[in-house]
Coordinates of C-alpha atoms in Angstrom, one line a residue:
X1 CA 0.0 0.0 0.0
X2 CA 2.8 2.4 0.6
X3 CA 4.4 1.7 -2.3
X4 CA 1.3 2.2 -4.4
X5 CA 1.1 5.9 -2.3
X6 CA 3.7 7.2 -3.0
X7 CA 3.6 6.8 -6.7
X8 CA 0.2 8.6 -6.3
X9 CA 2.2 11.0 -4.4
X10 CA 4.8 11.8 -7.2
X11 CA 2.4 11.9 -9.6
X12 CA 0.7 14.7 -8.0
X13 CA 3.7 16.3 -7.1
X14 CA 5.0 16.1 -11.4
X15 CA 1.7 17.3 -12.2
X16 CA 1.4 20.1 -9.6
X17 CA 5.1 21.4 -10.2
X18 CA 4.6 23.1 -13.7
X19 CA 1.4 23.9 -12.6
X20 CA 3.1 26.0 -10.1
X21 CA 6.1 27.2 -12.5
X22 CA 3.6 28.5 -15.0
X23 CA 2.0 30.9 -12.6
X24 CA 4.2 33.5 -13.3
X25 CA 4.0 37.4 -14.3
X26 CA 5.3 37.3 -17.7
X27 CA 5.7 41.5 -18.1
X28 CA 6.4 41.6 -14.1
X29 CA 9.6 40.3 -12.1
X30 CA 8.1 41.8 -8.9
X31 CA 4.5 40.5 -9.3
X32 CA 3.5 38.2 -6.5
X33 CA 1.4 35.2 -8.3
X34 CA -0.4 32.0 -6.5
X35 CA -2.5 29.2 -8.2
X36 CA -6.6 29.6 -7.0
X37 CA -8.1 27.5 -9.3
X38 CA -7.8 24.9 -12.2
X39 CA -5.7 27.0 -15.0
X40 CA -6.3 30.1 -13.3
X41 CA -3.4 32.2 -12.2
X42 CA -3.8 35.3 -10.1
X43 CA -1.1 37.8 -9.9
X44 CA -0.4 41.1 -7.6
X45 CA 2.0 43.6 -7.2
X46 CA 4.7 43.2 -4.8
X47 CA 3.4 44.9 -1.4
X48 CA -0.2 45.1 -2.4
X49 CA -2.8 43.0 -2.8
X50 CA -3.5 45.3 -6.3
X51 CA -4.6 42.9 -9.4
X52 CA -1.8 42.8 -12.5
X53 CA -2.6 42.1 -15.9
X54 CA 0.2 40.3 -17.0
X55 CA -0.7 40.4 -20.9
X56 CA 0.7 44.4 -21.1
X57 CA 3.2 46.0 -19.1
X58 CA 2.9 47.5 -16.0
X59 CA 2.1 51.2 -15.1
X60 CA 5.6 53.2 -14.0
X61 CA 3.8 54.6 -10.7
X62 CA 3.0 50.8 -9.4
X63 CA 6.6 50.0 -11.0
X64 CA 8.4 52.7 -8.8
X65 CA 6.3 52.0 -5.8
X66 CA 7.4 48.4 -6.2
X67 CA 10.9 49.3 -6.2
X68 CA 10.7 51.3 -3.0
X69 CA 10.0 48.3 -0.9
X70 CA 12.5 47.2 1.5
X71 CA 15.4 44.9 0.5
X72 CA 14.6 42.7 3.3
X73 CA 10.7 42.4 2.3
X74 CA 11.7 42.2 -1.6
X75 CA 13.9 39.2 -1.2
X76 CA 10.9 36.5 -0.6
X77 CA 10.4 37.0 -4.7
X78 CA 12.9 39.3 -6.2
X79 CA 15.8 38.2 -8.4
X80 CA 19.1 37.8 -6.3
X81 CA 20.8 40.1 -8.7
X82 CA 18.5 43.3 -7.1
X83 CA 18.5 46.6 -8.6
X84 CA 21.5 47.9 -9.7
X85 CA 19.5 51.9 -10.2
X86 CA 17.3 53.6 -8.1
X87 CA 18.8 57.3 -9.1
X88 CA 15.2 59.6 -8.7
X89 CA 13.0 56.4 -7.7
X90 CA 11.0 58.0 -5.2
X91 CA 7.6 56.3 -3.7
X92 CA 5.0 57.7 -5.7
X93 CA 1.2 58.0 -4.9
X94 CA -0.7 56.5 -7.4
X95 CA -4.5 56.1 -8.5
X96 CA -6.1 52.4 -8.7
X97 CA -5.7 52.8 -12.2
X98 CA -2.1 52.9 -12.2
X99 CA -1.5 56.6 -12.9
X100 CA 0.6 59.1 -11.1
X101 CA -1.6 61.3 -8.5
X102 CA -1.1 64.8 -9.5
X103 CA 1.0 65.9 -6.5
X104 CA 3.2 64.0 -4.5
X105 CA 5.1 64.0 -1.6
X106 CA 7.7 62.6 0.8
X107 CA 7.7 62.3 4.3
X108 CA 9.3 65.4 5.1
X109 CA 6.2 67.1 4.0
X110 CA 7.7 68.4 1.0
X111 CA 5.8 68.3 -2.3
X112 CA 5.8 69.1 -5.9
X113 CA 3.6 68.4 -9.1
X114 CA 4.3 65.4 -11.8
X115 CA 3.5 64.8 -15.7
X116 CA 1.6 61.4 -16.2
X117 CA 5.3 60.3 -16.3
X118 CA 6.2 60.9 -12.5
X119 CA 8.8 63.8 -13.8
X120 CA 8.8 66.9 -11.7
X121 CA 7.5 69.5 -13.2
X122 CA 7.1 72.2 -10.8
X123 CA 9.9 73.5 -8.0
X124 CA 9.0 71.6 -4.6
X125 CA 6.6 73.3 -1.8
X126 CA 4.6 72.5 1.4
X127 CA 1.8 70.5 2.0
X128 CA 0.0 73.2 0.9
X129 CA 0.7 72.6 -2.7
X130 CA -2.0 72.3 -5.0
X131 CA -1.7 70.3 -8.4
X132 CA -5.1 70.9 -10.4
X133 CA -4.5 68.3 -12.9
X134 CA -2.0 66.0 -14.2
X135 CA -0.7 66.9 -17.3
X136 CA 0.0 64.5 -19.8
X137 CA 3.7 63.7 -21.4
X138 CA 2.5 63.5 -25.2
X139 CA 6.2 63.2 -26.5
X140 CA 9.0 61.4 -25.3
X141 CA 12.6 61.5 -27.0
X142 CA 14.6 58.8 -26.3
X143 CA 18.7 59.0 -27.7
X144 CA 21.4 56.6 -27.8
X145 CA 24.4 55.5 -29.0
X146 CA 25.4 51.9 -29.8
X147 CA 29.3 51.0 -29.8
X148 CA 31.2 51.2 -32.9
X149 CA 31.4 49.2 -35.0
X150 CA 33.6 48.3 -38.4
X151 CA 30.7 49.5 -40.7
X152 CA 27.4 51.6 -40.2
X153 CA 24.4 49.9 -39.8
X154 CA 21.9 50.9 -43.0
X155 CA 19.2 53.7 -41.6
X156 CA 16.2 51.4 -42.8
X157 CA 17.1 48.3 -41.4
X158 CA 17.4 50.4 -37.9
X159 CA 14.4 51.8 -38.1
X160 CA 12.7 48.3 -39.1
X161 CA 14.6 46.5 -36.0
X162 CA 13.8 48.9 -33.1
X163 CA 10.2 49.4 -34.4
X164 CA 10.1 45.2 -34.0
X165 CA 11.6 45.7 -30.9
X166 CA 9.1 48.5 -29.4
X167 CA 6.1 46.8 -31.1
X168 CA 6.7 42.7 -29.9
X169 CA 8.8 43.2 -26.7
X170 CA 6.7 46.4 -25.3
X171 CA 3.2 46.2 -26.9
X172 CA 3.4 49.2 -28.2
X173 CA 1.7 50.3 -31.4
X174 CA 3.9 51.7 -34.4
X175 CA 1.3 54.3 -34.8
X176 CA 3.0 56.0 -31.6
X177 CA 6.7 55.5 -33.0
X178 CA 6.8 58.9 -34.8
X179 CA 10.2 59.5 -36.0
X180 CA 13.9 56.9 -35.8
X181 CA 16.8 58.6 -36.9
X182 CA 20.0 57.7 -37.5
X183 CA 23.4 59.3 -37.3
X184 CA 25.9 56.8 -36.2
X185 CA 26.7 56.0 -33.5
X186 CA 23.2 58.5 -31.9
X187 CA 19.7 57.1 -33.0
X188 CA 16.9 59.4 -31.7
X189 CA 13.4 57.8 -31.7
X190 CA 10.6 59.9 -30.9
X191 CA 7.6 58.6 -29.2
X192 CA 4.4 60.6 -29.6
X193 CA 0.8 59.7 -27.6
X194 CA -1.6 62.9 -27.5
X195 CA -4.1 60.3 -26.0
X196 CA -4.0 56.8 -24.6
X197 CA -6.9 54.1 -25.3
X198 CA -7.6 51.8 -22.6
X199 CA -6.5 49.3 -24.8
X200 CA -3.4 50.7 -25.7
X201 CA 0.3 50.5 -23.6
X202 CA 1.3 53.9 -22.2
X203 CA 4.6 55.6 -24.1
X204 CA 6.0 56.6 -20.5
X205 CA 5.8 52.9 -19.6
X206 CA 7.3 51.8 -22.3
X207 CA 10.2 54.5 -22.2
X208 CA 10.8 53.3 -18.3
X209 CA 10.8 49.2 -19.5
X210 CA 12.9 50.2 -21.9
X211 CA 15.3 52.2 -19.6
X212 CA 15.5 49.2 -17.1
X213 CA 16.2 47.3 -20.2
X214 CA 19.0 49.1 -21.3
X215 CA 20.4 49.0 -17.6
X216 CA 21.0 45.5 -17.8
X217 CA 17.7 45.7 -14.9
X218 CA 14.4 43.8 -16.6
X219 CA 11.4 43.7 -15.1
X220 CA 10.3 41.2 -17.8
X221 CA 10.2 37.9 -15.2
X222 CA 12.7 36.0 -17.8
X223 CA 15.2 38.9 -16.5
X224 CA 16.5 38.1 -20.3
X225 CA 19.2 41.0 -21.4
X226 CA 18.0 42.8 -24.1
X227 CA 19.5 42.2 -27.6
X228 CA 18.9 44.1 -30.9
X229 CA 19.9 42.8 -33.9
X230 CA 20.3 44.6 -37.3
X231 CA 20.3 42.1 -40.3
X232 CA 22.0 39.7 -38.0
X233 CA 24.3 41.9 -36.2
X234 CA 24.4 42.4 -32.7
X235 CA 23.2 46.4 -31.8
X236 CA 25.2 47.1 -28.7
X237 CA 24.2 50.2 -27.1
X238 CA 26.1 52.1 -25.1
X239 CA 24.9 55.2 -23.6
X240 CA 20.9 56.5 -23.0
X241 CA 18.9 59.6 -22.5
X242 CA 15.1 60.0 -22.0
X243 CA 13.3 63.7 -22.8
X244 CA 9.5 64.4 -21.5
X245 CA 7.6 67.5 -23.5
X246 CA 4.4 67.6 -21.8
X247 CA 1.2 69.2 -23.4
X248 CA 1.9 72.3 -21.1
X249 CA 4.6 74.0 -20.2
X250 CA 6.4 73.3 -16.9
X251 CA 5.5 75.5 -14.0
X252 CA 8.9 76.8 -13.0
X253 CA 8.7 79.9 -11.1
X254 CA 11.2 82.8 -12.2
X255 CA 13.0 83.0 -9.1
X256 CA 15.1 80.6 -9.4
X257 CA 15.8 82.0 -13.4
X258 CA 16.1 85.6 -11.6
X259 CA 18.9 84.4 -9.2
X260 CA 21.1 82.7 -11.9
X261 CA 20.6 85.9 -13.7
X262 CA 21.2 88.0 -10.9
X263 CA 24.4 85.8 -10.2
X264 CA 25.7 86.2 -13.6
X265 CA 25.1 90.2 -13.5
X266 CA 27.3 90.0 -10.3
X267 CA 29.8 88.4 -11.9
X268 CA 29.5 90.6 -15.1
X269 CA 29.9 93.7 -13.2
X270 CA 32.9 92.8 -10.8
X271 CA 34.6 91.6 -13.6
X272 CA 34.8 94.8 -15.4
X273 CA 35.3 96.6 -12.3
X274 CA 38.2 94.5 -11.6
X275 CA 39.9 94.9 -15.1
X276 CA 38.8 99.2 -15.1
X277 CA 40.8 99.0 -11.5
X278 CA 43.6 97.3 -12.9
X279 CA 44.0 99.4 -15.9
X280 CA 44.1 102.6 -13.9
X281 CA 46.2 101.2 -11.6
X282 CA 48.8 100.5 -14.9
X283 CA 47.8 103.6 -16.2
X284 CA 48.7 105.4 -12.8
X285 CA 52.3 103.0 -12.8
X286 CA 53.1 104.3 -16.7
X287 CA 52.3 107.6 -15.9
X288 CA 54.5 108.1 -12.4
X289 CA 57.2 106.1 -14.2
X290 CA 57.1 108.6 -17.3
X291 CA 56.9 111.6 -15.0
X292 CA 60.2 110.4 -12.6
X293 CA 62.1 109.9 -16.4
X294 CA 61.0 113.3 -17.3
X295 CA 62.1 114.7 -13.7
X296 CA 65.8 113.4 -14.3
X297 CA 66.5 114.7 -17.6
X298 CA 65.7 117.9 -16.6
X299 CA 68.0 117.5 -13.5
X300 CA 70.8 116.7 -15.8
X301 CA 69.8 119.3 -18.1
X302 CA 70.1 121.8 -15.4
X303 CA 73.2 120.6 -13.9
X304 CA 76.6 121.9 -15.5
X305 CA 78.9 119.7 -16.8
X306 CA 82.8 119.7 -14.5
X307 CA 84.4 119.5 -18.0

């Protein structure tokens, strides 16, 4: 009988196993998954009980949030690797949909307004704060240079590969991928999203996948690095920047544009005081000096000769 058992056993065990190993997060290395039914697969972000779709990627504010979670609690079911870049994560507030809240804040009571990508786009106040709406990033500009190699790639077959690239690996439509230019070794692609369908991926997700990408940092659950390939050559990149252009200006007040100008007045006018002060003071040397040489000749003019 316990023979026949634990065969039973094992078999439930073989069966149950990629059960378990299949209820993963596909877009999601920090989602939290668990088996509740036959097939069915429910997965949450780490440190909330919030439902992920796992079919698109996940919104930036729920990303960042995720990544402000304690090492300690993050090690039950993060990669051992870890992040390797948390330069301007902060702990955003965000809405149940996923977007950024309008203002946010940190626990010093210091706030500040946000695009829909979590960028800063006011200078930082009080509590008392207000952020009437969040404005939407409608163009991003993403540049970067890929190493050098013994020929230039061809501009088209660029343009074709990252478009695969943004389109299979990020969901995202080519409708949004305005513009891929080419000037090796810098290829800019321009992103542009006036308005987002519900159905559609967001172009300031994609931008921050993409960044984590790029950083050798996934948050794709395969954690697999990111390779683009040209025609069957390897497109190493080397070196990234990310631009926001909102729909509306940013709300920078002029003070801190007054001071810098102020400052470079200052520096302006004691500049050319300091070089008027030193050319009088040369002015006053040449002139003493000529006046003394002029003195002495007509001292030995004056004075008779003992011959």
């Amino acid at each position: 009988m316990e023979p026949l058992f634990g065969v039973v056993l094992g078999l439930i065990l073989a069966v149950a196993s990629p059960a378990h190993d299949s209820c993963t997060c596909a877009t999601n290395k920090w989602a939290v998954c668990a088996q509740d039914g036959p097939g069915n697969c429910t997965c949450s972000l780490v440190g909330s009980d919030h439902p992920l779709d796992c079919s698109t990627l996940t919104s930036k504010c729920f990303l960042m949030k995720a990544e402000m979670i304690p090492l300690k609690e993050k090690r039950l079911w993060r990669p051992p690797q870890g992040l390797s870049d948390t330069d301007g994560i902060y702990n955003p507030d965000c809405e149940d949909s996923g977007v950024f809240k309008a203002r946010q804040c940190n626990q010093s009571s210091t706030c500040w307004c946000v695009n829909s990508a979590g960028v800063r786009r006011t200078e930082k106040g009080d509590r008392s704060l207000s952020c009437s709406e969040l404005v939407r990033t409608r163009w991003i500009y993403i540049e970067l240079t890929h190493k050098r190699s013994s020929s230039a790639f061809d501009v088209p077959d660029v343009a074709k590969a990252l478009t695969q690239l943004f389109e299979s690996r990020y969901k995202l439509h080519p409708k949004y991928i305005a513009a891929i230019k080419y000037d090796p070794p810098l290829i800019q692609i321009r992103l542009d999203q006036n308005k987002k369908p519900r159905w559609d991926v967001d172009i300031a997700d994609v931008a921050y996948y993409f960044e984590k990408d790029v950083n050798n940092d996934s948050i794709f659950h395969s954690n697999s690095k990111l390779t683009v390939s040209v025609n069957g050559d390897a497109l190493a990149i080397e070196k990234l920047w990310i631009y926001y252009v909102d729909e509306k200006p940013p709300e920078f007040c002029m003070r801190q544009l007054a001071a810098g100008i102020s400052a470079v007045v200052t520096v302006v006018v004691l500049t050319a005081g300091i070089g008027i002060a030193v050319l009088l003071i040369l002015r006053w040397l040449h002139t003493r000096k000529y006046k003394k040489f002029e003195s002495k000749e007509m001292r030995e003019i004056k004075t008779p000769s003992l011959e």
